[in-house]
Short mmCIF file of C-alpha atoms in Angstrom, two decimals:
data_model
loop_
_atom_site.label_atom_id
_atom_site.label_comp_id
_atom_site.label_asym_id
_atom_site.label_seq_id
_atom_site.Cartn_x
_atom_site.Cartn_y
_atom_site.Cartn_z
CA ASP A 1 8.04 14.82 5.20
CA GLN A 2 4.78 13.52 3.78
CA GLN A 3 5.26 13.32 0.01
CA VAL A 4 1.73 12.03 -0.62
CA LYS A 5 -1.14 13.50 1.36
CA GLN A 6 -4.79 12.67 1.66
CA ASN A 7 -6.12 15.50 3.76
CA SER A 8 -9.61 14.11 4.31
CA PRO A 9 -9.55 11.21 6.80
CA SER A 10 -13.16 10.35 6.05
CA LEU A 11 -15.99 10.93 3.60
CA SER A 12 -19.66 9.99 3.79
CA VAL A 13 -21.95 9.97 0.75
CA GLN A 14 -25.39 8.70 -0.11
CA GLU A 15 -25.80 5.65 -2.30
CA GLY A 16 -26.10 6.63 -5.96
CA ARG A 17 -24.27 9.94 -5.54
CA ILE A 18 -20.71 10.77 -6.55
CA SER A 19 -17.77 10.14 -4.22
CA ILE A 20 -14.67 12.30 -4.76
CA LEU A 21 -11.48 11.37 -2.97
CA ASN A 22 -8.52 13.71 -3.19
CA CYS A 23 -4.76 13.29 -3.05
CA ASP A 24 -1.87 15.77 -3.22
CA TYR A 25 1.81 15.10 -3.79
CA THR A 26 4.95 17.16 -3.49
CA ASN A 27 7.63 15.25 -5.41
CA SER A 28 7.78 16.31 -9.07
CA MET A 29 9.63 13.07 -9.92
CA PHE A 30 6.45 11.06 -9.36
CA ASP A 31 5.06 10.01 -12.71
CA TYR A 32 2.73 7.15 -11.90
CA PHE A 33 -0.18 7.16 -9.48
CA LEU A 34 -2.33 4.39 -8.11
CA TRP A 35 -5.42 3.99 -5.96
CA TYR A 36 -5.81 1.02 -3.66
CA LYS A 37 -8.94 -0.03 -1.81
CA LYS A 38 -8.82 -1.72 1.58
CA TYR A 39 -11.55 -3.53 3.47
CA PRO A 40 -11.17 -4.25 7.21
CA ALA A 41 -8.95 -7.24 8.01
CA GLU A 42 -7.85 -7.50 4.37
CA GLY A 43 -4.87 -6.25 2.44
CA PRO A 44 -5.06 -3.36 -0.02
CA THR A 45 -6.21 -4.27 -3.52
CA PHE A 46 -5.34 -2.34 -6.65
CA LEU A 47 -8.20 -0.27 -8.03
CA ILE A 48 -7.04 2.07 -10.78
CA SER A 49 -3.92 3.92 -11.89
CA ILE A 50 -2.80 6.79 -14.09
CA SER A 51 0.41 7.76 -15.80
CA SER A 52 1.59 11.35 -15.79
CA ILE A 53 1.24 11.48 -19.58
CA LYS A 54 -2.53 11.33 -19.12
CA ASP A 55 -4.95 13.54 -17.24
CA LYS A 56 -7.78 11.04 -16.96
CA ASN A 57 -8.24 7.30 -16.73
CA GLU A 58 -11.60 5.59 -16.50
CA ASP A 59 -12.57 2.05 -15.48
CA GLY A 60 -16.28 1.47 -15.11
CA ARG A 61 -17.60 3.52 -12.21
CA PHE A 62 -14.11 4.68 -11.26
CA THR A 63 -12.28 7.62 -12.84
CA VAL A 64 -8.98 9.11 -11.77
CA PHE A 65 -8.08 12.67 -12.73
CA LEU A 66 -4.55 14.04 -12.62
CA ASN A 67 -3.64 17.74 -12.49
CA LYS A 68 0.16 17.82 -12.76
CA SER A 69 0.51 21.56 -12.43
CA ALA A 70 -1.33 21.44 -9.12
CA LYS A 71 0.26 18.11 -8.10
CA HIS A 72 -3.21 16.84 -7.37
CA LEU A 73 -5.21 13.77 -8.26
CA SER A 74 -8.71 12.69 -7.47
CA LEU A 75 -10.74 9.50 -7.62
CA HIS A 76 -14.37 9.76 -8.67
CA ILE A 77 -16.81 6.95 -7.99
CA VAL A 78 -20.12 7.26 -9.82
CA PRO A 79 -22.59 6.03 -8.76
CA SER A 80 -21.41 5.14 -5.27
CA GLN A 81 -22.57 1.83 -3.82
CA PRO A 82 -22.58 0.55 -0.22
CA GLY A 83 -19.99 -2.06 -1.23
CA ASP A 84 -17.60 0.80 -2.02
CA SER A 85 -17.35 1.54 1.71
CA ALA A 86 -13.66 1.01 2.46
CA VAL A 87 -10.39 2.84 3.05
CA TYR A 88 -8.89 4.28 -0.14
CA PHE A 89 -5.15 4.84 -0.39
CA CYS A 90 -3.47 7.01 -2.96
CA ALA A 91 0.07 5.95 -3.91
CA ALA A 92 2.75 7.50 -6.10
CA SER A 93 5.85 6.20 -7.76
CA ALA A 94 8.56 7.17 -10.20
CA LEU A 95 8.68 4.82 -13.17
CA GLN A 96 12.28 5.75 -13.76
CA GLY A 97 15.03 8.19 -12.94
CA SER A 98 14.91 8.69 -9.18
CA SER A 99 15.67 6.97 -5.91
CA ASN A 100 11.95 6.26 -5.61
CA THR A 101 11.90 4.25 -8.83
CA GLY A 102 9.41 1.46 -8.46
CA LYS A 103 8.76 2.17 -4.79
CA LEU A 104 5.27 3.14 -3.75
CA ILE A 105 4.76 6.12 -1.47
CA PHE A 106 1.33 5.97 0.16
CA GLY A 107 -0.99 8.63 1.47
CA GLN A 108 -2.67 8.26 4.86
CA GLY A 109 -5.92 6.93 3.42
CA THR A 110 -9.52 8.18 3.32
CA THR A 111 -12.33 6.13 4.83
CA LEU A 112 -15.36 6.22 2.55
CA GLN A 113 -18.78 5.37 3.89
CA VAL A 114 -21.60 4.97 1.39
CA LYS A 115 -24.98 5.08 3.09
CA PRO A 116 -27.91 3.09 1.63
CA ASN B 1 -5.27 -19.27 -6.18
CA ALA B 2 -3.79 -18.16 -2.82
CA GLY B 3 -1.77 -15.11 -3.96
CA VAL B 4 0.14 -13.68 -0.98
CA THR B 5 -0.27 -15.52 2.32
CA GLN B 6 0.80 -14.04 5.65
CA THR B 7 1.03 -15.83 8.98
CA PRO B 8 0.15 -15.33 11.75
CA LYS B 9 -2.84 -12.99 11.45
CA PHE B 10 -2.49 -11.73 15.03
CA ARG B 11 0.26 -11.85 17.60
CA ILE B 12 0.98 -10.29 20.97
CA LEU B 13 4.62 -10.03 22.02
CA LYS B 14 6.34 -8.87 25.16
CA ILE B 15 9.01 -6.20 24.95
CA GLY B 16 12.35 -7.77 24.06
CA GLN B 17 10.92 -10.93 22.51
CA SER B 18 11.65 -11.88 18.95
CA MET B 19 9.50 -13.32 16.22
CA THR B 20 9.32 -13.94 12.50
CA LEU B 21 6.42 -12.86 10.33
CA GLN B 22 5.95 -15.24 7.45
CA CYS B 23 5.07 -14.31 3.89
CA ALA B 24 4.66 -16.62 0.92
CA GLN B 25 3.48 -15.99 -2.62
CA ASP B 26 2.55 -18.47 -5.33
CA MET B 27 2.60 -16.15 -8.34
CA ASN B 28 6.31 -16.61 -9.11
CA HIS B 29 6.90 -12.90 -8.57
CA ASN B 30 10.50 -11.78 -8.29
CA TYR B 31 9.75 -8.70 -6.22
CA MET B 32 8.51 -8.82 -2.66
CA TYR B 33 7.94 -6.10 -0.07
CA TRP B 34 7.23 -5.58 3.60
CA TYR B 35 5.20 -2.59 4.77
CA ARG B 36 3.92 -1.42 8.10
CA GLN B 37 0.76 0.60 8.61
CA ASP B 38 0.30 2.63 11.77
CA PRO B 39 -3.12 4.05 12.73
CA GLY B 40 -4.09 7.01 10.56
CA MET B 41 -0.98 6.62 8.45
CA GLY B 42 -0.19 5.23 5.07
CA LEU B 43 1.85 2.14 4.42
CA LYS B 44 5.59 2.59 4.85
CA LEU B 45 8.14 0.35 3.16
CA ILE B 46 10.36 -1.59 5.56
CA TYR B 47 12.38 -3.85 3.25
CA TYR B 48 12.08 -5.19 -0.25
CA SER B 49 13.65 -7.92 -2.34
CA VAL B 50 14.28 -8.05 -6.07
CA GLY B 51 14.87 -11.79 -6.12
CA ALA B 52 16.19 -14.71 -4.13
CA GLY B 53 19.27 -13.68 -2.18
CA ILE B 54 18.85 -9.94 -2.79
CA THR B 55 17.26 -7.57 -0.30
CA ASP B 56 17.41 -3.84 0.34
CA LYS B 57 16.22 -1.33 2.91
CA GLY B 58 13.10 0.71 2.52
CA GLU B 59 12.01 3.81 4.37
CA VAL B 60 11.78 2.37 7.93
CA PRO B 61 14.16 -0.63 8.25
CA ASN B 62 15.45 -0.11 11.80
CA GLY B 63 14.63 -2.97 14.16
CA TYR B 64 13.88 -5.45 11.37
CA ASN B 65 15.73 -8.03 9.31
CA VAL B 66 14.75 -9.96 6.22
CA SER B 67 16.02 -12.84 4.14
CA ARG B 68 15.01 -14.24 0.77
CA SER B 69 16.26 -17.77 0.23
CA THR B 70 13.54 -18.73 -2.27
CA THR B 71 11.36 -16.89 -4.77
CA GLU B 72 8.24 -17.83 -2.78
CA ASP B 73 9.15 -16.79 0.77
CA PHE B 74 10.12 -13.47 2.32
CA PRO B 75 10.12 -13.61 6.14
CA LEU B 76 10.44 -10.50 8.30
CA ARG B 77 12.21 -10.83 11.65
CA LEU B 78 11.90 -8.66 14.72
CA GLU B 79 14.87 -9.33 16.99
CA LEU B 80 14.08 -7.22 20.08
CA ALA B 81 10.44 -6.21 20.01
CA ALA B 82 9.68 -2.64 21.09
CA PRO B 83 6.32 -0.91 21.65
CA SER B 84 7.03 1.31 18.62
CA GLN B 85 6.78 -1.80 16.45
CA THR B 86 3.11 -2.26 17.30
CA SER B 87 1.54 -2.05 13.87
CA VAL B 88 -0.16 -3.93 11.06
CA TYR B 89 2.37 -5.52 8.74
CA PHE B 90 1.63 -6.18 5.08
CA CYS B 91 3.62 -8.26 2.67
CA ALA B 92 3.27 -7.69 -1.08
CA SER B 93 4.67 -9.02 -4.32
CA SER B 94 4.88 -7.92 -7.93
CA PRO B 95 6.33 -9.34 -11.16
CA THR B 96 8.57 -6.30 -11.65
CA MET B 97 9.33 -3.20 -9.63
CA SER B 98 7.59 -1.00 -12.14
CA ALA B 99 4.59 0.71 -10.60
CA ASN B 100 2.51 -0.01 -13.70
CA GLN B 101 2.47 -3.66 -12.60
CA PRO B 102 0.64 -3.23 -9.29
CA GLN B 103 1.66 -4.96 -6.13
CA HIS B 104 -0.48 -7.75 -4.69
CA PHE B 105 -0.92 -7.64 -0.93
CA GLY B 106 -1.50 -10.22 1.76
CA ASP B 107 -4.16 -9.72 4.42
CA GLY B 108 -1.69 -8.51 7.03
CA THR B 109 -0.37 -9.45 10.46
CA ARG B 110 -1.59 -7.38 13.39
CA LEU B 111 1.22 -7.21 15.94
CA SER B 112 1.00 -5.77 19.45
CA ILE B 113 4.05 -5.29 21.64
CA LEU B 114 3.24 -4.96 25.33
#
């Protein structure tokens, strides 16, 4: 039972264009969402997050959008750079009130390749 | 500033052998976690600890044991290695268990069981 799904295993975009990575979830108790970035042979590093009380959070070139009714979130990278090439994991958690409180549930990851 | 340090980086085990994956953090975080990542899959929580002497099971604890005798260290033990435990193992830590204080990850241990 995959509670967090990233249905696109890979994405390739041209440098300077927009990258859009998608994530869907099934558990309505999730109220906090995070994106992690992972380079080969390294651990995941935190990129950006969003609380369910918001529908958008922006940090420089990175913006996360949350559509609670559709149980969908997306990560936009504009403009994309070759250094953004990595695996991106979506993760969800419940801040309070469920057995998942504080625990991160990860999606399968999407490999982004940004071509120069 | 080391953060979360995992050793070894790579290991090959024979079926039935045992080993301990080491994890240490220098951020004085109370919360520590062990995940495994299988190819094409997300990270799955094996065990976690909310402080020295306190551990609890995650989503996939079978075949593993943990201990937490100090704030800094959180070793993961495989008692009887099985091919299904071939994976990349990540240790992480955080100051609280609230998701709005993101977890910090080590660089992983790649383990092959043959």
